[in-house]
XYZ file of C-alpha atoms in Angstrom:
157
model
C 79.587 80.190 85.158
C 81.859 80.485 88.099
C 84.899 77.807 88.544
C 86.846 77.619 91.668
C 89.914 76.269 92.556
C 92.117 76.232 95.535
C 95.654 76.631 96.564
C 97.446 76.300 99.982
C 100.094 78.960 99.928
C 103.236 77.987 102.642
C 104.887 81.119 103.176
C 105.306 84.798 101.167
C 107.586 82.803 98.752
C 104.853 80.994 97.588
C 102.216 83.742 97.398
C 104.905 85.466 95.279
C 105.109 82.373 93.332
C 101.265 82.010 92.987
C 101.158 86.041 91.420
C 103.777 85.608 89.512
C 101.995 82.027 87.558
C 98.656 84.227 87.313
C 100.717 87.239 85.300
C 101.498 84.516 82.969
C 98.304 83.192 82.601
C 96.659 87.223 81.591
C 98.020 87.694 78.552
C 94.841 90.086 77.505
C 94.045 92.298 80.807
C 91.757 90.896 83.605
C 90.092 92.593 86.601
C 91.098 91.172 89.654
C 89.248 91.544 93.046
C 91.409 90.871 96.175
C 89.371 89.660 99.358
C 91.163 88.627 102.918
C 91.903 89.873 106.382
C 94.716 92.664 107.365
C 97.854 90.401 106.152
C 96.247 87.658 104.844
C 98.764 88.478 101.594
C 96.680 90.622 99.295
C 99.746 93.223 98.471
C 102.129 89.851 98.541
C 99.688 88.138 95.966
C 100.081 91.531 93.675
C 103.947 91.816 94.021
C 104.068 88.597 92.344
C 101.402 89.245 89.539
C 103.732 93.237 89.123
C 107.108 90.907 89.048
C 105.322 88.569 86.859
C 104.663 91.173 84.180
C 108.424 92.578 84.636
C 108.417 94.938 86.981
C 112.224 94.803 89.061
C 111.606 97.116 91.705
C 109.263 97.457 95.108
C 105.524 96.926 95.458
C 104.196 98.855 97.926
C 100.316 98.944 99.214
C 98.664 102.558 97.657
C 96.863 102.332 101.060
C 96.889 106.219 100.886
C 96.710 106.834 97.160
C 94.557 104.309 96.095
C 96.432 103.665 93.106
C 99.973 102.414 92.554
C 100.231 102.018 88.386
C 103.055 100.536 86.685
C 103.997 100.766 83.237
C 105.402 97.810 81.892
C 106.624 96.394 78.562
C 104.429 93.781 78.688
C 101.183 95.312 80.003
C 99.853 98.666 82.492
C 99.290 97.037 85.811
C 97.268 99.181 88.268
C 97.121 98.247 91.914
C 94.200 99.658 94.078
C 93.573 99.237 97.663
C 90.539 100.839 98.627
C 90.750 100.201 102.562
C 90.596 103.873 103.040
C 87.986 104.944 100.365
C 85.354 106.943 102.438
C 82.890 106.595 99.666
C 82.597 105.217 96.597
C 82.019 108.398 94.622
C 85.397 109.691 95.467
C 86.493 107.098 92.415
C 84.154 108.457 90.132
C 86.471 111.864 90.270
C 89.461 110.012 90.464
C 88.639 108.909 86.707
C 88.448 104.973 87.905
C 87.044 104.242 84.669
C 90.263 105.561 82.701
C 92.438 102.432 84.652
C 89.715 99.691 83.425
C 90.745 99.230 79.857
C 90.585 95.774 77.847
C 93.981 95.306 78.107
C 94.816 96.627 81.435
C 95.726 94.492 84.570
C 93.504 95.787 87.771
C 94.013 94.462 90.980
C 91.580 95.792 93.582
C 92.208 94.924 97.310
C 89.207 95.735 99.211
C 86.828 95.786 96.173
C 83.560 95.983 98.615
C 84.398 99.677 99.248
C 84.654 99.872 95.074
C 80.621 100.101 94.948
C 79.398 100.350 91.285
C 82.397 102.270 90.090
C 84.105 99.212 89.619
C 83.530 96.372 86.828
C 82.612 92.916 87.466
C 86.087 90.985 88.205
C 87.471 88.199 86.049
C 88.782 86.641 89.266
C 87.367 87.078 92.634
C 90.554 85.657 95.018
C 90.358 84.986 98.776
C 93.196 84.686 100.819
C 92.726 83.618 104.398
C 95.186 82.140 107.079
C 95.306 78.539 107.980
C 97.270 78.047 110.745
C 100.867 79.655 110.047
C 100.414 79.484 106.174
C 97.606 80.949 104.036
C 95.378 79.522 101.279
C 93.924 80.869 98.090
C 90.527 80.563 96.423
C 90.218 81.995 92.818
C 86.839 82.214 91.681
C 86.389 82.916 87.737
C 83.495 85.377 86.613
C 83.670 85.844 83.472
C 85.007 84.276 80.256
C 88.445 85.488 80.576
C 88.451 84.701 84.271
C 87.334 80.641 83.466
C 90.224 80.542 80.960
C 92.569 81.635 83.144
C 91.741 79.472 86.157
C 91.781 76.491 83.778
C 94.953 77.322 82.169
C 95.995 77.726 86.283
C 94.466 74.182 86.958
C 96.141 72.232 83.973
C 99.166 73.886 85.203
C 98.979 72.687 89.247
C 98.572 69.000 87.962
């Protein structure tokens, strides 16, 4: 069921840009999973999608507390980064599953370290350098995901 499609992203203004189109595109919660090097723009990708669902002030990594959750008018956002996660039980008493509701937006950077504890992602998204700029893949897995990466197609042409 997956679709793909693929984006080159110039510079941080356009990885901003890129977040901020998905927010508009999840109007009913999605699981996101972030793949991509040390600065390949996973935390730039998610300051968009946070600023796309209203949010005015700084996005920040939650390198060391795993979570960084924003409350927003238009929807919870929840920002993981599991770089540090020693093992994946430690979510399991963090409550993880409390974050995952339907209508919740969850982006996980580093979602390999997530194990079991975490749900199958709407979108999978890679972002990877070429040369001075970076591109983005965005793989749907589910329903919602395919929707959204249509709607995000129609849109690019």
């Amino acid at each position: 069921m997956t679709d793909s499609v693929g984006f080159p992203l110039a510079d941080e203004a356009a990885t901003v840009n890129m977040g901020k189109q998905l927010a508009t595109l999840m109007e009913q919660g999605a699981v996101i999973y972030l793949h991509g090097d040390l600065g390949a723009g996973k935390t730039t990708l998610t300051r968009g999608i946070v600023q796309g669902f209203g949010h005015q002030g700084k996005v920040k990594s939650p390198t060391y507390t795993l979570v960084e959750p924003y409350q927003l008018a238009k929807a919870d956002v929840y920002h993981f980064d599991l770089y540090r996660l020693g093992d994946p039980e430690e979510l399991e008493y963090m409550g993880i599953r409390d974050y995952f509701s339907p209508q919740a937006i969850c982006v996980v950077e580093w979602p390999e370290k997530g194990g079991e504890f975490i749900p199958t992602p709407d979108l999978d998204i890679t972002l990877r350098y070429e040369g001075e700029a970076r591109a983005i893949t965005i793989n749907s897995l589910t329903e919602r995901g395919k929707a959204i990466v249509q709607q995000l197609t129609s849109a690019q042409e």
